[in-house]
Coordinates of C-alpha atoms in Angstrom, one line a residue:
M1 CA 0.0 0.0 0.0
E2 CA 1.3 3.4 -0.9
G3 CA 1.0 6.5 1.2
H4 CA 2.8 8.8 3.8
S5 CA 4.3 7.2 6.8
P6 CA 4.7 9.8 9.6
A7 CA 6.5 7.2 11.8
L8 CA 9.5 6.9 9.4
Q9 CA 12.7 8.0 11.0
T10 CA 14.4 10.2 8.4
D11 CA 17.9 10.2 10.1
L12 CA 20.2 7.6 8.5
T13 CA 22.6 6.0 11.1
R14 CA 26.1 5.0 10.2
D15 CA 25.3 1.3 10.3
Q16 CA 22.3 1.8 8.0
F17 CA 24.5 3.9 5.6
V18 CA 27.0 1.0 5.5
V19 CA 24.3 -1.6 4.9
F20 CA 22.8 0.3 2.0
T21 CA 26.0 1.5 0.4
E22 CA 27.5 -2.0 0.5
Y23 CA 24.4 -3.5 -1.1
I24 CA 24.3 -0.8 -3.8
E25 CA 28.0 -1.3 -4.7
R26 CA 27.7 -5.1 -4.7
H27 CA 24.7 -4.9 -7.2
S28 CA 25.6 -1.9 -9.3
G29 CA 29.3 -1.2 -8.9
I30 CA 28.5 2.3 -7.8
H31 CA 30.5 3.5 -4.7
I32 CA 28.7 6.0 -2.5
D33 CA 31.1 7.8 -0.2
D34 CA 30.3 10.0 2.9
S35 CA 29.9 13.1 0.7
R36 CA 26.7 11.6 -0.8
L37 CA 25.2 10.5 2.5
D38 CA 22.5 13.1 2.3
T39 CA 21.7 12.2 -1.3
L40 CA 21.3 8.6 -0.3
R41 CA 19.1 9.5 2.7
I42 CA 16.8 11.6 0.7
S43 CA 16.4 8.9 -1.9
L44 CA 15.7 6.3 0.7
V45 CA 13.1 8.5 2.4
T46 CA 11.4 9.1 -0.9
R47 CA 11.1 5.4 -1.8
A48 CA 10.3 4.2 1.8
T49 CA 7.6 6.8 2.1
R50 CA 6.1 5.8 -1.2
F51 CA 5.3 2.3 0.3
G52 CA 4.2 3.6 3.7
L53 CA 7.1 1.9 5.4
D54 CA 8.1 3.0 8.9
S55 CA 11.8 2.1 9.0
F56 CA 14.8 1.9 6.7
E57 CA 15.1 -1.8 7.8
R58 CA 11.8 -2.6 6.3
Y59 CA 12.7 -0.7 3.1
F60 CA 15.9 -2.7 2.9
E61 CA 13.9 -5.9 3.0
L62 CA 11.8 -4.7 0.1
L63 CA 14.8 -3.5 -1.8
S64 CA 16.8 -6.7 -1.5
A65 CA 13.7 -8.8 -2.5
D66 CA 12.6 -6.7 -5.5
E67 CA 14.8 -6.0 -8.5
S68 CA 12.4 -3.5 -9.9
E69 CA 12.6 -1.5 -6.7
F70 CA 16.4 -1.6 -6.8
Q71 CA 16.2 -0.1 -10.3
E72 CA 13.8 2.7 -9.1
L73 CA 16.3 3.6 -6.3
M74 CA 19.2 3.6 -8.8
S75 CA 17.2 6.1 -11.0
L76 CA 17.2 8.5 -8.0
L77 CA 20.9 8.0 -7.2
T78 CA 22.5 8.1 -10.6
I79 CA 23.6 11.5 -11.9
N80 CA 22.4 12.0 -15.5
E81 CA 24.8 14.8 -16.5
T82 CA 24.9 14.8 -20.3
S83 CA 24.5 16.9 -23.4
F84 CA 24.5 16.7 -27.2
F85 CA 28.0 16.3 -28.7
R86 CA 29.7 16.5 -25.4
F87 CA 33.5 16.7 -26.0
P88 CA 33.1 17.6 -29.7
A89 CA 36.7 16.6 -30.6
Q90 CA 35.8 12.9 -29.9
F91 CA 32.9 13.1 -32.4
E92 CA 35.2 14.7 -35.0
A93 CA 37.6 11.8 -34.5
L94 CA 34.7 9.4 -34.8
R95 CA 33.6 10.9 -38.1
S96 CA 37.0 11.6 -39.8
V97 CA 39.2 8.7 -38.7
V98 CA 37.5 5.9 -36.8
V99 CA 34.6 5.2 -39.1
P100 CA 36.6 5.4 -42.3
E101 CA 39.2 3.0 -40.8
I102 CA 36.6 0.5 -39.7
L103 CA 34.8 0.6 -43.0
E104 CA 38.0 0.2 -45.0
G105 CA 38.7 -3.1 -43.2
R106 CA 35.1 -4.3 -43.6
S107 CA 34.2 -7.1 -46.0
A108 CA 31.6 -6.3 -48.7
A109 CA 29.0 -8.4 -47.1
M110 CA 29.2 -6.8 -43.7
R111 CA 27.0 -3.7 -44.3
T112 CA 26.0 -2.8 -40.7
L113 CA 28.0 -0.4 -38.5
R114 CA 27.2 -1.0 -34.8
V115 CA 27.8 1.4 -32.0
W116 CA 27.0 0.9 -28.3
S117 CA 26.5 3.9 -25.9
A118 CA 27.0 2.3 -22.5
G119 CA 25.6 4.5 -19.7
C120 CA 23.6 6.6 -22.2
S121 CA 21.5 8.5 -19.6
T122 CA 18.7 10.5 -21.2
G123 CA 19.8 9.7 -24.8
E124 CA 21.9 12.7 -25.9
E125 CA 25.0 10.7 -26.5
P126 CA 23.5 7.9 -28.7
Y127 CA 21.5 10.5 -30.7
S128 CA 24.7 12.5 -31.2
I129 CA 26.5 9.3 -32.4
A130 CA 23.7 8.6 -34.8
M131 CA 23.6 12.1 -36.2
T132 CA 27.4 12.0 -36.6
L133 CA 27.2 8.8 -38.7
L134 CA 24.3 9.9 -40.8
E135 CA 25.8 13.3 -41.5
A136 CA 29.0 11.5 -42.6
G137 CA 27.0 9.8 -45.3
I138 CA 27.3 6.2 -44.0
E139 CA 23.9 5.2 -45.4
S140 CA 24.8 6.6 -48.9
L141 CA 27.7 4.1 -48.9
G142 CA 25.3 1.3 -48.5
Y143 CA 25.7 0.7 -44.8
R144 CA 23.0 0.4 -42.2
V145 CA 23.6 2.3 -38.9
E146 CA 22.7 0.7 -35.6
V147 CA 23.1 2.5 -32.3
L148 CA 22.2 1.0 -28.9
G149 CA 21.9 3.1 -25.7
T150 CA 21.9 1.3 -22.3
D151 CA 21.6 2.6 -18.8
V152 CA 20.9 1.5 -15.2
S153 CA 18.3 4.2 -14.8
R154 CA 14.9 3.2 -16.2
V155 CA 13.7 6.8 -15.7
A156 CA 16.5 8.1 -17.8
L157 CA 15.8 5.4 -20.5
E158 CA 12.1 6.4 -20.7
R159 CA 13.1 10.0 -21.3
A160 CA 15.6 8.9 -24.0
K161 CA 13.0 6.8 -25.7
E162 CA 10.5 9.7 -25.6
G163 CA 13.1 11.8 -27.5
L164 CA 11.7 15.2 -26.5
F165 CA 14.3 17.8 -25.6
P166 CA 13.9 21.5 -24.5
P167 CA 15.4 24.2 -26.9
R168 CA 18.3 24.9 -24.5
A169 CA 19.5 21.2 -24.9
L170 CA 20.1 21.8 -28.6
L171 CA 22.3 24.9 -28.4
N172 CA 25.4 23.0 -29.5
I173 CA 23.7 21.6 -32.7
P174 CA 23.8 23.6 -36.0
S175 CA 20.3 24.8 -37.0
E176 CA 20.4 22.9 -40.3
V177 CA 21.1 19.7 -38.4
I178 CA 18.3 20.4 -35.9
E179 CA 15.9 20.8 -38.9
R180 CA 16.9 17.4 -40.3
Y181 CA 16.6 15.4 -37.1
F182 CA 14.1 17.2 -34.8
E183 CA 10.5 18.2 -35.1
P184 CA 9.6 21.5 -33.3
T185 CA 6.7 21.0 -30.8
A186 CA 4.9 23.2 -28.3
S187 CA 7.1 21.8 -25.5
G188 CA 10.4 21.4 -27.2
H189 CA 12.0 19.4 -30.0
Q190 CA 11.0 15.9 -30.8
V191 CA 13.4 13.4 -32.4
R192 CA 12.3 12.6 -36.0
D193 CA 11.7 9.1 -37.2
R194 CA 14.9 9.2 -39.3
L195 CA 16.9 9.4 -36.1
R196 CA 14.6 7.2 -34.0
D197 CA 14.9 4.4 -36.5
V198 CA 18.6 4.2 -36.0
V199 CA 18.7 4.3 -32.2
S200 CA 17.3 1.8 -29.7
F201 CA 17.4 1.7 -25.9
R202 CA 17.7 -1.1 -23.4
Y203 CA 18.2 -1.5 -19.7
Q204 CA 21.7 -2.9 -18.7
N205 CA 23.5 -3.0 -15.4
L206 CA 27.2 -2.9 -16.4
V207 CA 28.5 -4.8 -13.4
K208 CA 25.8 -7.0 -12.0
E209 CA 26.0 -9.7 -14.7
P210 CA 28.7 -10.7 -17.1
Y211 CA 27.7 -9.6 -20.6
P212 CA 26.3 -12.3 -22.8
T213 CA 28.7 -11.6 -25.6
A214 CA 26.5 -13.5 -28.0
I215 CA 24.1 -10.6 -27.6
L216 CA 26.3 -7.7 -26.6
G217 CA 29.2 -8.8 -28.9
G218 CA 30.1 -7.7 -32.4
W219 CA 30.3 -4.0 -31.7
D220 CA 32.4 -1.8 -33.9
I221 CA 32.5 1.1 -31.5
I222 CA 31.6 1.5 -27.8
F223 CA 31.2 4.8 -25.9
C224 CA 31.5 4.4 -22.1
R225 CA 32.3 7.9 -21.0
N226 CA 32.4 9.0 -17.3
V227 CA 30.5 5.9 -16.2
T228 CA 33.2 4.0 -14.3
I229 CA 34.2 7.1 -12.3
Y230 CA 31.6 6.0 -9.8
F231 CA 33.1 2.5 -9.5
R232 CA 35.8 1.0 -7.4
I233 CA 38.8 -0.2 -9.3
E234 CA 37.8 -3.9 -9.2
S235 CA 34.4 -3.1 -10.8
T236 CA 36.1 -0.8 -13.4
R237 CA 38.5 -3.6 -14.4
R238 CA 35.6 -6.0 -14.9
V239 CA 33.5 -3.6 -16.9
L240 CA 36.5 -2.7 -19.2
H241 CA 37.3 -6.4 -19.7
N242 CA 33.7 -7.0 -20.7
L243 CA 33.7 -4.1 -23.1
F244 CA 36.9 -5.4 -24.7
E245 CA 35.3 -8.8 -25.2
S246 CA 32.2 -7.1 -26.8
L247 CA 34.2 -5.2 -29.4
N248 CA 35.1 -6.6 -32.9
P249 CA 38.8 -6.8 -33.6
G250 CA 39.9 -3.4 -34.6
G251 CA 37.0 -1.8 -32.8
Y252 CA 37.3 1.4 -30.7
L253 CA 36.4 2.3 -27.1
F254 CA 35.7 5.9 -26.3
I255 CA 36.1 6.9 -22.6
G256 CA 35.8 10.3 -20.9
H257 CA 38.6 12.7 -21.9
S258 CA 39.8 12.8 -18.2
E259 CA 39.7 9.1 -17.7
T260 CA 42.5 6.6 -18.2
L261 CA 43.1 2.9 -18.7
T262 CA 46.6 3.0 -17.3
G263 CA 47.0 0.4 -14.5
I264 CA 43.5 -1.0 -15.1
I265 CA 43.6 -2.9 -18.4
D266 CA 46.5 -3.3 -20.9
R267 CA 44.7 -5.2 -23.7
F268 CA 43.8 -2.1 -25.8
E269 CA 46.1 -0.1 -28.1
T270 CA 46.1 3.6 -27.4
V271 CA 45.6 5.8 -30.5
D272 CA 46.2 9.5 -30.7
I273 CA 43.9 11.2 -33.2
G274 CA 44.7 14.9 -33.2
G275 CA 45.1 15.0 -29.4
V276 CA 42.1 12.8 -28.8
F277 CA 43.2 9.5 -27.1
L278 CA 41.1 6.5 -28.1
H279 CA 41.5 2.8 -27.4
R280 CA 41.5 0.2 -30.0
K281 CA 41.1 -3.6 -29.8
P282 CA 44.0 -5.2 -31.7
S283 CA 43.0 -6.5 -35.1
S284 CA 45.0 -9.8 -34.6
S285 CA 42.8 -12.9 -34.9
E286 CA 44.7 -14.3 -31.9
P287 CA 43.5 -12.7 -28.7
P288 CA 46.3 -11.4 -26.4
P289 CA 46.9 -13.5 -23.2
F290 CA 44.9 -12.5 -20.2
S291 CA 46.7 -10.7 -17.4
G292 CA 45.5 -11.7 -13.9
A293 CA 46.6 -8.3 -12.5
G294 CA 45.3 -6.4 -15.4
E295 CA 41.9 -8.1 -15.7
G296 CA 40.8 -8.1 -12.1
G297 CA 43.2 -10.5 -10.5
G298 CA 41.5 -13.8 -11.4
R299 CA 43.5 -16.9 -12.2
I300 CA 43.2 -17.7 -15.9
A301 CA 43.3 -21.2 -17.3
H302 CA 44.4 -20.8 -21.0
Q303 CA 44.2 -24.5 -21.9
G304 CA 40.9 -26.2 -22.6
S305 CA 40.2 -29.4 -20.8
Q306 CA 41.5 -32.3 -23.0
Q307 CA 39.4 -35.4 -23.2
T308 CA 40.1 -38.7 -25.0
V309 CA 36.8 -40.4 -25.8
A310 CA 36.6 -43.9 -27.2
A311 CA 34.2 -44.7 -30.0
P312 CA 30.8 -45.5 -28.6
P313 CA 29.6 -49.1 -28.8
K314 CA 26.9 -49.9 -31.3
G315 CA 23.4 -49.0 -30.2
T316 CA 24.3 -46.1 -28.0
R317 CA 23.2 -42.5 -28.5
S318 CA 26.2 -40.4 -29.5
D319 CA 27.0 -36.8 -30.6
P320 CA 29.8 -35.3 -32.7
T321 CA 31.9 -34.6 -29.6
G322 CA 32.1 -38.2 -28.5
H323 CA 29.6 -38.2 -25.6
D324 CA 27.2 -41.0 -25.4
A325 CA 24.5 -42.4 -23.1
A326 CA 26.7 -45.1 -21.8
T327 CA 29.4 -42.6 -20.8
A328 CA 26.7 -40.5 -19.2
R329 CA 25.5 -43.5 -17.1
E330 CA 29.0 -44.2 -16.0
R331 CA 29.6 -40.7 -14.9
Q332 CA 26.2 -40.6 -13.1
A333 CA 27.1 -43.9 -11.3
A334 CA 30.3 -42.2 -10.0
A335 CA 28.5 -39.1 -8.9
A336 CA 28.2 -40.1 -5.2
D337 CA 32.0 -40.3 -4.9
A338 CA 32.6 -37.2 -7.0
R339 CA 30.2 -34.9 -5.2
P340 CA 31.9 -32.6 -2.7
P341 CA 30.3 -32.7 0.8
A342 CA 29.9 -28.9 0.9
L343 CA 27.6 -28.8 -2.1
E344 CA 24.6 -31.1 -2.3
D345 CA 23.7 -31.2 -6.0
A346 CA 24.8 -30.2 -9.5
H347 CA 22.9 -26.9 -9.5
E348 CA 24.8 -25.7 -6.4
Q349 CA 28.0 -26.7 -8.1
L350 CA 26.9 -24.7 -11.2
L351 CA 26.0 -21.7 -9.1
A352 CA 29.5 -21.8 -7.6
A353 CA 31.0 -22.1 -11.0
R354 CA 29.2 -19.1 -12.3
T355 CA 30.3 -17.1 -9.2
Y356 CA 34.0 -18.0 -9.9
A357 CA 33.6 -17.2 -13.6
D358 CA 32.1 -13.8 -12.7
D359 CA 35.1 -13.1 -10.5
G360 CA 37.5 -14.0 -13.3
D361 CA 38.7 -17.2 -11.6
F362 CA 38.3 -19.5 -14.7
A363 CA 40.3 -22.4 -13.3
A364 CA 38.0 -22.7 -10.3
A365 CA 34.9 -22.1 -12.4
R366 CA 35.9 -24.9 -14.8
E367 CA 36.6 -27.3 -11.9
R368 CA 33.1 -26.6 -10.4
A369 CA 31.4 -27.0 -13.7
Q370 CA 33.0 -30.3 -14.4
Q371 CA 32.0 -31.5 -10.9
A372 CA 28.4 -30.5 -11.7
L373 CA 28.7 -32.7 -14.7
C374 CA 29.8 -35.6 -12.6
V375 CA 26.5 -35.3 -10.7
D376 CA 24.4 -34.6 -13.8
P377 CA 26.2 -35.5 -17.1
L378 CA 23.4 -33.9 -19.2
L379 CA 23.4 -30.5 -17.5
A380 CA 23.4 -28.2 -20.5
S381 CA 24.1 -25.1 -18.5
A382 CA 27.4 -26.5 -17.2
Y383 CA 28.6 -27.4 -20.8
Y384 CA 27.6 -23.9 -21.9
L385 CA 29.5 -22.3 -19.0
L386 CA 32.6 -24.3 -20.0
G387 CA 32.1 -23.0 -23.5
L388 CA 32.1 -19.4 -22.3
I389 CA 35.2 -20.0 -20.2
S390 CA 37.0 -21.5 -23.3
L391 CA 35.9 -18.4 -25.3
R392 CA 37.3 -16.0 -22.6
S393 CA 40.5 -18.0 -22.5
G394 CA 41.0 -17.7 -26.2
S395 CA 40.3 -21.4 -27.1
S396 CA 37.8 -21.3 -30.0
D397 CA 38.0 -24.9 -30.9
Q398 CA 37.4 -26.0 -27.3
A399 CA 34.5 -23.5 -27.1
I400 CA 32.9 -25.1 -30.2
A401 CA 33.2 -28.5 -28.7
E402 CA 31.6 -27.4 -25.4
F403 CA 28.7 -25.6 -27.2
K404 CA 28.1 -28.8 -29.2
R405 CA 27.9 -30.7 -26.0
T406 CA 25.5 -28.1 -24.7
L407 CA 23.2 -28.8 -27.6
Y408 CA 23.5 -32.5 -27.3
A409 CA 22.1 -32.2 -23.8
D410 CA 19.5 -29.6 -24.8
D411 CA 19.0 -28.7 -28.4
S412 CA 16.8 -25.7 -27.5
F413 CA 19.7 -23.9 -25.8
V414 CA 19.5 -20.7 -27.9
L415 CA 22.7 -19.1 -26.8
A416 CA 24.8 -22.2 -27.7
H417 CA 23.4 -22.1 -31.3
L418 CA 24.2 -18.3 -31.5
N419 CA 27.7 -18.7 -30.1
L420 CA 28.4 -21.5 -32.5
G421 CA 27.3 -19.3 -35.4
N422 CA 29.6 -16.5 -34.2
L423 CA 32.5 -18.8 -34.0
Y424 CA 31.9 -20.4 -37.4
R425 CA 31.6 -17.0 -39.0
N426 CA 34.8 -15.8 -37.4
Q427 CA 36.5 -18.9 -38.9
G428 CA 35.1 -18.1 -42.4
E429 CA 32.8 -21.2 -42.3
Y430 CA 29.7 -19.2 -43.5
S431 CA 27.5 -22.2 -44.4
S432 CA 27.9 -23.7 -41.0
A433 CA 27.4 -20.3 -39.4
C434 CA 24.1 -19.8 -41.3
R435 CA 22.8 -23.2 -40.1
A436 CA 23.7 -22.3 -36.5
Y437 CA 21.9 -19.0 -36.8
E438 CA 18.9 -20.6 -38.4
D439 CA 18.8 -23.1 -35.5
A440 CA 19.1 -20.2 -33.0
C441 CA 16.1 -18.4 -34.6
S442 CA 14.1 -21.7 -34.6
A443 CA 15.0 -22.5 -31.0
I444 CA 14.0 -19.2 -29.6
E445 CA 10.7 -19.3 -31.5
R446 CA 9.7 -22.7 -30.2
A447 CA 11.2 -22.3 -26.7
P448 CA 11.3 -18.7 -25.6
T449 CA 12.1 -19.7 -22.0
G450 CA 14.4 -22.3 -20.6
P451 CA 17.6 -22.7 -18.6
W452 CA 19.5 -20.6 -21.1
T453 CA 17.7 -17.5 -20.1
A454 CA 19.8 -17.4 -16.9
F455 CA 22.7 -16.3 -19.1
L456 CA 20.9 -13.4 -20.6
G457 CA 22.4 -10.9 -18.1
G458 CA 19.2 -8.9 -17.7
F459 CA 18.4 -8.7 -21.4
E460 CA 15.0 -9.5 -22.7
P461 CA 14.5 -12.5 -25.1
E462 CA 13.2 -10.3 -27.9
M463 CA 16.6 -8.5 -28.0
L464 CA 18.2 -12.0 -28.4
A465 CA 15.7 -12.8 -31.1
A466 CA 16.6 -9.7 -33.0
T467 CA 20.3 -10.5 -32.6
C468 CA 19.8 -14.0 -34.0
A469 CA 17.8 -12.6 -37.0
R470 CA 20.4 -9.9 -37.7
S471 CA 23.3 -12.3 -37.5
L472 CA 21.5 -14.7 -39.9
E473 CA 20.8 -11.9 -42.4
E474 CA 24.5 -10.7 -42.3
C475 CA 25.8 -14.3 -42.7
R476 CA 23.6 -15.0 -45.6
R477 CA 24.9 -11.9 -47.4
Q478 CA 28.5 -13.2 -46.8
T479 CA 27.5 -16.6 -48.2
G480 CA 26.1 -15.0 -51.3
S481 CA 29.3 -12.9 -51.8
R482 CA 31.6 -15.9 -51.9

C-alpha cells in the first residue's frame, strides 16, 4: 500500500548507511562515499515513504527482494549529466578517422555499422552518435547504422525513448542539423523518425551480470564515458574487460577525456587522433593473453580441458563430440564419490562455477562446472559455461566442442546455437554459421524460455531474437558474396 508514513525516522545512522551502500555497490558497482550520505538519505526516504514503510530496515527488506525497486532507487541516485555532442573533438575523431578506418577493413558483405553507448543517460549521447554517422553519409555508402543506448536508470531510459528535448538542450547543434533530425513542438524538439529508426534503448547494469557476448558482442565502437568514475577499481576492471570482449577486432572504445586505462587494463592499443586519445582492440585474430593483475586478479586457465573419448559401442546414442548415453550413465554412477560434501547437487556446483567465472577465476569455475557434470552428465548449462570459459580463455576450438555438448544435452539452448554461429563466422565457415543462426532463430521461436535465459544478463528474449535474425541476415549476405 502506498502513502505517507509519519513514523518513518528520516535520520540515517552510520550502520544503516553502510548496509545500503555495500548492497548498492555489490549490485551496481557504484560506490557512494560519505559526501553523498544526504543524497542517499533523501532517496531512501522518498522510496520508503512511497510504500508507507516505517523504517529503513523494512525498506531494505523490500529493496533486497525486488529487483524493480532496486532499479527505481538507482534512478534517483545516478547522476544523469549529459549533453548533445559532449566533448566535440571525440565526435570529430569518430567521423573523420575511426569510421573510415573500420569501413576500410570491412568485407563487402558486412553492411552494418554498430555502436553501443553504455551509460547513455537520457539519450543525448546515442542520438549524437547517430547524427554524426548519418551526417557522414554512411547510409549513402550502402551501410546500415545501428546505435544502442543502455543505462541502469529506467527513468532516464524512458526520457531517452521519448526523445523530447527543450530548446536549450540543442544549443550545440547547428540549426540545419536540428531541422533534419528534430521536429519542433509546443514543449520542445521531438526526435524525427529518421533518427529514432537508428537508435534503440535497453536496460543494462554494467557490473551486475557478465555480458552475454552472443548478444552484446560484435560492436564496432563503444562509448563508455564518465560511467566508471563512480566504480571502485575492481568493478572498473571487470567492466572494461567485458567491453573489450564485446568489441570486434579493430573496434574502438571511447572513454571520458579525463579518464585513463593505465594500470587498469592493458589489452587495448592507445591511438592519438589529433590530441584525442582513443583505445582500439587489436586486429589480430589471436586474442592477447589474459593478465591476472590487469583483468581483475583472477586466475586464468588458458588451456581447454583435454578429453580422449573412445568410439561409442553400437546401439548407444552419440553426438559429434564423442559423448554417449553409456558414458553419461558411467559418470552418473560415479556421482556419489565425486560430489563434494559442501555442495549437495549439480545446480549448487553450477552456481558456484558461475560465481567463480564472474570473478575471473576461470580455473576454479571450470573445476566446479566439471564437478556439476559428474553429478548430472546432461546438465546443458554446465557445458555452456565451459564454452564461455573457453571463449574467454582464447580457445575457440574447445569452445565449439563445449557448445556442441550443450546442444547434445539440450538442443533448445539458444545461446549455444548463437555462439556457434559467431565462432563459425569468425573462422570463415559461413555455411555452418548460417545453419547455426537458423537453429538459433528456430529454437527461440519454439522455446522462448528455458535454462539458457539465466545467461541473458538482464536482457529480454526479444533482443536476443533480434540479434539472431540480424546475424543470420548478415551471414547469408556473406555466403552470397563468396
